[in-house]
XYZ file of C-alpha atoms in Angstrom:
523
model
C 61.758 -50.964 -6.348
C 64.722 -50.299 -4.056
C 67.170 -47.395 -3.836
C 70.211 -47.047 -1.584
C 71.805 -43.653 -0.950
C 75.426 -43.456 0.205
C 78.415 -41.171 -0.120
C 77.070 -38.183 1.763
C 75.304 -37.016 4.896
C 71.698 -37.956 5.654
C 69.670 -35.936 8.170
C 67.013 -38.121 9.747
C 65.004 -35.566 11.702
C 67.292 -33.096 13.449
C 67.193 -35.090 16.694
C 68.751 -38.424 15.809
C 72.348 -38.494 14.643
C 73.050 -38.112 10.936
C 73.713 -41.341 9.017
C 75.622 -42.132 5.832
C 73.272 -44.697 4.298
C 69.535 -44.659 3.504
C 67.552 -47.498 1.992
C 64.206 -46.965 0.228
C 61.989 -49.924 -0.636
C 58.679 -49.548 -2.484
C 58.422 -45.863 -1.759
C 59.158 -45.991 1.969
C 62.269 -45.614 4.119
C 63.529 -49.051 5.193
C 65.887 -50.211 7.900
C 69.507 -49.573 6.951
C 70.269 -53.312 6.857
C 67.219 -54.221 4.770
C 68.226 -56.833 2.160
C 68.521 -55.304 -1.291
C 67.509 -56.951 -4.561
C 70.098 -57.283 -7.293
C 68.448 -54.550 -9.342
C 68.506 -51.948 -6.546
C 69.468 -48.466 -7.691
C 72.580 -47.033 -6.023
C 72.911 -43.262 -5.764
C 76.179 -41.645 -4.724
C 75.390 -38.384 -2.934
C 78.864 -37.099 -3.860
C 79.405 -35.466 -0.493
C 76.008 -33.759 -0.485
C 73.163 -33.700 2.025
C 69.993 -35.811 1.857
C 66.951 -34.412 3.688
C 63.267 -35.152 3.920
C 61.743 -33.371 0.929
C 60.664 -29.831 1.574
C 57.020 -28.888 1.891
C 55.461 -25.558 0.989
C 52.853 -24.739 3.602
C 51.282 -21.853 1.696
C 51.487 -21.340 -2.070
C 49.296 -20.742 -5.101
C 50.517 -23.007 -7.911
C 47.518 -22.335 -10.148
C 48.055 -18.571 -10.051
C 51.782 -19.082 -10.609
C 51.158 -21.386 -13.545
C 48.739 -18.968 -15.145
C 51.318 -16.185 -14.919
C 53.614 -17.950 -17.364
C 51.330 -17.073 -20.316
C 51.570 -13.335 -19.733
C 54.521 -10.963 -19.815
C 57.152 -11.172 -17.083
C 56.545 -7.997 -15.068
C 58.061 -8.624 -11.658
C 61.480 -7.240 -12.540
C 60.139 -4.191 -14.383
C 61.608 -1.174 -12.623
C 59.164 1.517 -13.724
C 55.616 2.105 -14.878
C 56.895 2.853 -18.386
C 58.696 -0.487 -18.525
C 55.554 -2.359 -17.463
C 53.483 -0.507 -20.065
C 55.955 -1.325 -22.846
C 55.922 -5.025 -21.933
C 52.119 -5.001 -21.944
C 52.169 -3.286 -25.350
C 54.384 -6.045 -26.766
C 52.188 -8.708 -25.158
C 49.062 -7.239 -26.733
C 50.724 -7.192 -30.136
C 51.392 -10.941 -29.879
C 47.950 -11.922 -28.555
C 44.491 -11.846 -30.087
C 42.797 -12.741 -26.774
C 39.729 -10.582 -26.073
C 40.965 -9.943 -22.516
C 44.578 -9.660 -21.379
C 44.919 -10.940 -17.817
C 48.364 -11.232 -16.271
C 50.680 -10.483 -13.434
C 52.351 -9.759 -11.349
C 53.891 -6.305 -11.032
C 55.945 -4.646 -8.317
C 53.691 -2.122 -6.608
C 56.612 -0.070 -5.310
C 57.258 1.458 -8.760
C 54.295 3.849 -8.375
C 53.758 6.262 -5.478
C 51.903 4.517 -2.678
C 51.364 1.483 -4.884
C 48.514 3.186 -6.736
C 48.284 2.911 -10.552
C 46.176 4.733 -13.146
C 44.134 3.120 -15.924
C 45.258 5.773 -18.388
C 48.852 4.537 -18.162
C 47.731 1.176 -19.543
C 45.432 2.842 -22.088
C 48.550 4.190 -23.812
C 49.494 0.586 -24.623
C 46.110 -1.126 -25.012
C 43.130 1.194 -25.499
C 40.779 -1.261 -27.215
C 40.741 -4.416 -25.002
C 40.377 -4.969 -21.269
C 43.667 -5.417 -19.425
C 43.863 -6.730 -15.860
C 47.230 -6.951 -14.094
C 47.598 -8.360 -10.611
C 49.993 -6.768 -8.175
C 52.532 -9.117 -6.670
C 50.344 -9.428 -3.562
C 47.196 -10.539 -5.493
C 45.184 -8.292 -3.178
C 45.406 -5.392 -5.626
C 44.879 -5.111 -9.386
C 45.570 -2.493 -12.024
C 43.170 -2.295 -14.963
C 42.750 -0.108 -18.020
C 39.765 2.008 -18.986
C 38.373 -0.681 -21.298
C 38.185 -3.070 -18.334
C 36.436 -0.466 -16.172
C 33.995 0.206 -19.011
C 33.320 -3.505 -19.584
C 32.461 -3.885 -15.900
C 30.314 -0.755 -15.866
C 32.397 0.948 -13.182
C 32.144 4.736 -12.959
C 31.888 7.537 -10.425
C 28.400 6.379 -9.402
C 29.498 2.799 -8.641
C 29.629 2.227 -4.877
C 32.517 0.348 -3.337
C 31.627 -3.316 -2.853
C 31.469 -4.653 0.659
C 34.997 -5.698 1.701
C 36.596 -4.068 -1.363
C 37.541 -0.625 -2.593
C 37.786 1.251 -5.886
C 40.610 3.769 -5.658
C 39.206 6.995 -7.104
C 40.358 10.207 -8.716
C 39.381 13.606 -7.336
C 36.173 13.580 -9.422
C 35.095 10.219 -7.948
C 35.812 8.144 -11.057
C 37.688 4.853 -10.578
C 41.400 5.410 -11.128
C 42.183 1.865 -12.272
C 43.497 0.432 -8.984
C 41.176 -2.139 -7.389
C 41.717 -3.205 -3.790
C 40.781 -6.698 -2.523
C 38.873 -9.464 -4.288
C 35.327 -8.073 -4.124
C 36.527 -5.032 -6.083
C 38.783 -7.008 -8.424
C 35.991 -9.488 -9.138
C 33.727 -6.700 -10.371
C 36.002 -6.781 -13.421
C 37.207 -10.393 -13.511
C 33.669 -11.776 -13.310
C 33.098 -10.246 -16.767
C 36.175 -11.911 -18.231
C 36.282 -15.419 -19.767
C 37.709 -18.064 -17.458
C 40.824 -19.977 -18.502
C 40.061 -23.226 -20.281
C 40.428 -26.561 -18.523
C 43.260 -27.471 -20.891
C 45.129 -24.246 -20.157
C 44.785 -24.703 -16.411
C 46.009 -28.298 -16.532
C 49.076 -27.085 -18.417
C 49.501 -24.320 -15.847
C 49.402 -26.834 -12.995
C 51.828 -29.185 -14.731
C 54.305 -26.363 -15.272
C 53.941 -24.996 -11.748
C 54.381 -28.331 -9.999
C 57.486 -29.027 -12.093
C 58.939 -25.816 -10.685
C 58.057 -26.873 -7.140
C 59.688 -30.273 -7.596
C 62.811 -28.573 -8.946
C 63.031 -26.706 -5.637
C 62.992 -29.940 -3.636
C 59.289 -29.816 -2.743
C 57.092 -32.921 -2.567
C 53.939 -31.513 -0.889
C 52.229 -28.154 -1.154
C 49.247 -26.470 0.454
C 47.342 -24.772 -2.355
C 46.164 -21.994 -0.088
C 43.359 -20.518 -2.175
C 41.064 -22.699 -4.232
C 37.790 -21.527 -5.704
C 35.329 -24.337 -6.242
C 35.207 -23.693 -10.002
C 38.963 -24.432 -10.196
C 38.689 -27.908 -8.671
C 37.897 -29.765 -11.949
C 41.230 -28.624 -13.410
C 43.072 -29.959 -10.365
C 41.283 -33.295 -10.686
C 42.083 -33.509 -14.397
C 45.749 -32.753 -13.728
C 45.905 -35.395 -10.991
C 44.194 -38.074 -13.090
C 46.504 -37.421 -16.028
C 49.603 -37.762 -13.832
C 50.665 -34.161 -14.462
C 51.160 -33.169 -10.817
C 54.785 -33.481 -9.689
C 53.932 -32.830 -6.029
C 51.190 -33.947 -3.657
C 48.664 -31.173 -3.108
C 46.045 -30.310 -0.531
C 43.429 -27.858 -1.765
C 42.239 -25.239 0.720
C 38.770 -24.144 -0.352
C 38.099 -20.442 0.237
C 35.311 -19.652 2.674
C 33.221 -16.733 1.415
C 31.994 -14.517 4.277
C 29.255 -13.086 2.069
C 27.783 -16.569 1.546
C 28.305 -17.987 5.026
C 27.039 -20.252 6.546
C 25.339 -21.652 3.433
C 28.657 -21.810 1.618
C 29.841 -24.637 3.872
C 27.454 -27.122 2.222
C 29.089 -26.423 -1.137
C 32.580 -26.872 0.318
C 31.607 -30.239 1.806
C 30.248 -31.415 -1.564
C 33.364 -30.324 -3.445
C 35.712 -31.946 -0.930
C 33.862 -35.222 -1.350
C 34.411 -35.087 -5.122
C 38.187 -34.808 -4.642
C 38.428 -37.733 -2.227
C 40.508 -40.573 -3.674
C 42.143 -38.622 -6.486
C 45.837 -39.538 -6.899
C 48.145 -37.199 -5.002
C 45.313 -34.769 -4.294
C 43.367 -34.043 -1.120
C 40.849 -31.392 -0.157
C 40.720 -31.372 3.617
C 41.190 -27.674 4.421
C 39.105 -24.501 4.423
C 40.862 -21.181 3.869
C 39.788 -17.994 5.644
C 41.008 -14.575 4.565
C 40.650 -12.890 7.954
C 41.948 -9.583 6.572
C 43.944 -8.102 3.710
C 47.465 -6.695 3.564
C 49.305 -3.784 5.146
C 50.481 -2.225 1.892
C 46.962 -1.320 0.731
C 45.738 -0.700 4.311
C 43.304 -3.628 4.364
C 45.146 -5.633 7.043
C 43.143 -5.395 10.273
C 44.993 -3.568 13.054
C 44.156 -3.032 16.691
C 44.961 0.681 16.330
C 44.819 2.976 13.319
C 47.441 2.933 10.622
C 50.292 5.357 11.167
C 49.470 7.225 7.942
C 45.657 6.968 7.788
C 42.656 7.052 10.096
C 41.598 3.484 9.498
C 42.167 0.144 11.207
C 41.849 -1.781 7.953
C 39.222 -3.917 6.297
C 38.461 -7.150 8.177
C 36.646 -9.765 6.132
C 35.025 -11.535 9.073
C 33.408 -10.228 12.202
C 35.312 -11.875 15.091
C 32.239 -13.698 16.409
C 31.314 -14.808 12.895
C 34.837 -16.171 12.459
C 34.701 -18.142 15.716
C 31.413 -19.719 14.648
C 32.548 -20.410 11.079
C 35.756 -22.132 12.223
C 33.729 -24.263 14.646
C 31.355 -25.216 11.820
C 34.272 -26.227 9.581
C 35.717 -28.258 12.425
C 32.407 -30.039 12.921
C 32.333 -30.805 9.187
C 35.766 -32.441 9.423
C 37.903 -29.725 7.860
C 41.253 -28.389 8.989
C 41.446 -24.600 8.770
C 44.049 -22.272 7.303
C 43.721 -18.582 8.112
C 45.368 -15.650 6.355
C 45.968 -13.142 9.170
C 48.301 -10.188 8.658
C 47.372 -7.479 11.162
C 47.528 -7.813 14.941
C 43.727 -7.621 15.201
C 43.392 -10.391 12.615
C 45.926 -12.597 14.415
C 44.026 -12.065 17.658
C 40.745 -12.995 15.957
C 42.392 -16.139 14.585
C 43.624 -17.142 18.032
C 40.137 -16.540 19.440
C 38.794 -18.915 16.793
C 41.414 -21.486 17.815
C 40.211 -21.203 21.405
C 36.758 -22.178 20.174
C 37.954 -25.568 18.904
C 40.556 -26.222 21.586
C 39.388 -29.797 22.198
C 39.524 -30.643 18.499
C 43.072 -29.291 18.323
C 44.057 -31.632 21.139
C 42.577 -34.520 19.157
C 44.583 -33.694 16.041
C 42.683 -31.045 14.091
C 45.103 -28.770 12.213
C 44.807 -25.007 12.711
C 47.232 -22.871 10.712
C 47.698 -19.108 10.852
C 49.514 -17.959 7.734
C 51.678 -14.832 7.560
C 51.147 -13.516 11.139
C 52.956 -10.367 10.134
C 52.087 -8.314 13.220
C 51.415 -9.993 16.567
C 50.461 -8.004 19.635
C 52.886 -9.024 22.415
C 49.889 -9.632 24.681
C 48.883 -12.553 22.450
C 52.214 -14.393 22.471
C 51.654 -16.147 25.849
C 48.437 -17.684 24.468
C 50.496 -19.870 22.135
C 51.729 -22.049 24.983
C 48.234 -23.468 25.470
C 47.018 -23.655 21.872
C 48.211 -26.266 19.375
C 48.434 -23.938 16.381
C 50.906 -23.705 13.526
C 52.222 -20.366 12.352
C 53.075 -20.675 8.666
C 55.580 -17.909 8.018
C 56.849 -16.718 4.655
C 60.508 -16.293 5.604
C 61.483 -14.355 2.482
C 59.364 -11.463 3.764
C 61.416 -11.068 6.945
C 63.849 -8.504 5.603
C 64.075 -4.769 5.017
C 63.523 -4.784 1.237
C 61.853 -2.080 -0.861
C 58.359 -3.277 -0.009
C 59.148 -3.110 3.691
C 60.860 0.274 3.641
C 58.719 2.073 1.058
C 55.232 0.700 1.714
C 54.983 -1.396 4.883
C 56.852 0.551 7.542
C 55.315 3.926 6.600
C 51.871 2.335 7.027
C 52.611 0.657 10.366
C 54.788 3.290 12.005
C 57.488 2.761 14.631
C 55.276 1.189 17.298
C 54.555 -1.801 15.041
C 57.876 -2.257 13.304
C 58.349 -5.717 14.896
C 57.193 -8.176 12.240
C 57.382 -11.860 11.297
C 58.334 -12.831 14.821
C 59.436 -16.387 14.111
C 61.709 -16.726 17.134
C 59.193 -15.163 19.524
C 56.341 -17.349 18.232
C 58.421 -20.514 18.446
C 59.678 -19.739 21.933
C 56.111 -18.959 23.034
C 54.914 -22.410 21.975
C 53.702 -22.173 18.382
C 54.684 -24.786 15.840
C 56.413 -23.249 12.817
C 56.045 -24.150 9.179
C 57.273 -22.340 6.096
C 55.505 -21.396 2.898
C 56.507 -19.248 -0.049
C 53.144 -17.696 -1.022
C 54.389 -18.222 -4.592
C 53.905 -16.356 -6.942
C 54.044 -13.527 -4.389
C 57.626 -14.596 -3.707
C 59.852 -17.317 -5.109
C 59.243 -21.002 -4.262
C 62.998 -21.319 -3.600
C 63.044 -22.989 -0.176
C 66.779 -22.467 0.226
C 66.314 -18.726 -0.208
C 63.673 -18.847 2.511
C 65.980 -20.771 4.828
C 68.726 -18.222 4.264
C 66.426 -15.321 5.083
C 65.005 -16.998 8.187
C 68.510 -17.540 9.518
C 70.057 -14.183 8.550
C 67.071 -11.790 8.153
C 69.132 -10.035 5.513
C 68.365 -9.083 1.928
C 70.239 -10.843 -0.904
C 73.018 -8.260 -0.662
C 73.609 -9.033 3.019
C 71.930 -5.937 4.446
C 71.634 -4.926 7.151
C 74.754 -6.200 8.890
C 73.675 -8.614 11.615
C 70.158 -8.905 10.207
C 66.886 -6.990 10.427
C 65.452 -7.496 13.927
C 68.164 -10.115 14.499
C 66.692 -11.474 17.740
C 63.952 -13.060 15.575
C 66.414 -15.197 13.601
C 66.167 -18.986 13.623
C 69.002 -21.483 13.631
C 69.659 -23.441 10.451
C 68.310 -26.613 12.060
C 65.130 -24.857 13.204
C 64.594 -23.433 9.726
C 65.045 -26.864 8.107
C 62.551 -28.302 10.583
C 60.005 -25.630 9.629
C 60.389 -26.497 5.942
C 60.157 -30.269 6.492
C 58.595 -31.724 9.644
C 56.813 -28.435 10.403
C 54.967 -28.498 7.097
C 54.244 -32.213 7.533
C 52.641 -31.489 10.896
C 50.615 -28.652 9.399
C 49.380 -31.104 6.772
C 48.411 -33.694 9.365
C 50.979 -36.046 7.797
C 53.623 -36.073 10.541
C 53.192 -39.840 10.958
C 54.072 -40.503 7.314
C 56.345 -37.720 6.069
C 58.693 -34.986 7.209
C 61.454 -37.228 8.638
C 63.519 -40.131 7.314
C 62.844 -42.683 10.029
C 62.068 -46.258 8.881
C 58.517 -46.617 7.672
C 58.188 -42.984 6.595
C 57.275 -42.018 3.062
C 60.367 -41.639 0.893
C 59.946 -37.963 0.043
C 63.550 -36.806 -0.343
C 65.647 -33.865 -1.478
C 69.363 -34.101 -2.317
C 71.471 -30.946 -1.923
C 74.948 -30.671 -3.368
C 76.360 -29.529 -0.008
C 75.559 -29.601 3.690
C 74.010 -26.176 4.233
C 74.385 -26.569 7.994
C 78.173 -26.428 7.786
C 78.959 -23.307 5.776
C 78.194 -19.608 6.286
C 74.473 -18.937 6.727
C 74.492 -16.281 4.030
C 75.567 -18.944 1.499
C 72.674 -21.353 2.119
C 70.883 -20.285 -1.053
C 74.002 -21.061 -3.096
C 73.347 -24.777 -2.641
C 71.938 -26.650 -5.613
C 69.102 -29.177 -5.670
C 70.481 -32.385 -7.187
C 67.325 -34.452 -6.951
C 63.789 -34.692 -5.553
C 61.818 -37.884 -4.859
C 58.147 -38.308 -4.023
C 57.256 -41.699 -2.526
C 60.542 -43.026 -3.867
C 59.929 -41.842 -7.440
C 62.246 -39.192 -8.787
C 60.399 -36.020 -9.786
C 63.446 -33.852 -10.442
């Protein structure tokens, strides 16, 4: 099968000059003068821009797909509005448990929610709602009762039950060990439902010009659904599964991860070559690990891994042949991640992939280390703005001495490779919206003028690189995807305009006209 693209601008890789003709033969980019068969497909770009398809270096398609069966809560502007939507949801559903998400934590003071608010809507069945960060959950009294949680229940290691003055759980659960006290009592989604969730989610990704995604949090019990979706041809993007490393089960957990990865090998469009470490939590619930105490509390957070344990665990994953992907939010967590990278320095030089996701707060002392370590910082560019989460929850926690965040420019200039991810469903999988924010560091209304911490802005070309070749490098696929040089995989995205030419604040106004994966149109 052959396709020839003309009538627009084609960006090869940001280094070579743009061209006006691209030939694809049997799923790969061919030389421009490659002979074409009579039945070749001709596509007129109509003055638009053809790029290597976008990648998403950090997302959660399964969680996003599961959300579609519950009520839409993200735009609810008050607790009362959330409760009314949950009430309507319960009236339509006879499910024994109602599990959904995700809600905006800024609508309640300090992001803390009470079970009794949900009881007003659903008193008779357990309800579990995830916050938009998926590090916090809000449950009703029936869910607390089903899990046997009361004033005498101790906090689990690495988790926290937010409590009322009398010691009883309030209904807000912080971090997975606490959330799982409830969810482990709930029925799991069926295989059929999860395959449908994955099909729907990957259709959304393809519609945003994405051809490859890092599923950045896979539990081993979810892998069969991924395999079933891949075998049935339901996945619209290529996916690498990052299996979560459990600190409570380490080092014995590694044997299980090796076995599961071997099961995935050879499945169409699916790989399992990465281990995911949650080094810490998030700033907004004070579980991100900081070098100094939070501005508004006498705590430095809740690290999931002892630094020495993390160094050893990363080395063990490296020895087992895995790349590693580390969630690190606080400056202490980022430092611990860099220490772990030091431990496998020789493997990094030989091509092992080491990715630090989020990197929200970086101590300036650690920036010079990036020049000598081949690590990728996978930023979520949509977070780099002064929105309600930043102003109402994040900055009050961090205080003025740590207001510098998401330092994309500083990390790049110091020597880190950059990739972009959405963390969907935490934020939208709209890559163009991410590019706009990375370049302007403004909210959708254009505030503040000149951008938030404007010296951390990227150029449009640098942002495109992070979303294309940067993600390909993170994936270990830089030899086969991420540019449009001859011989590369024909993963393509067609935009209706050249976003490099107009105002930066209009980048997200562009429209995706088409997406191709290995030369096959997926959108």
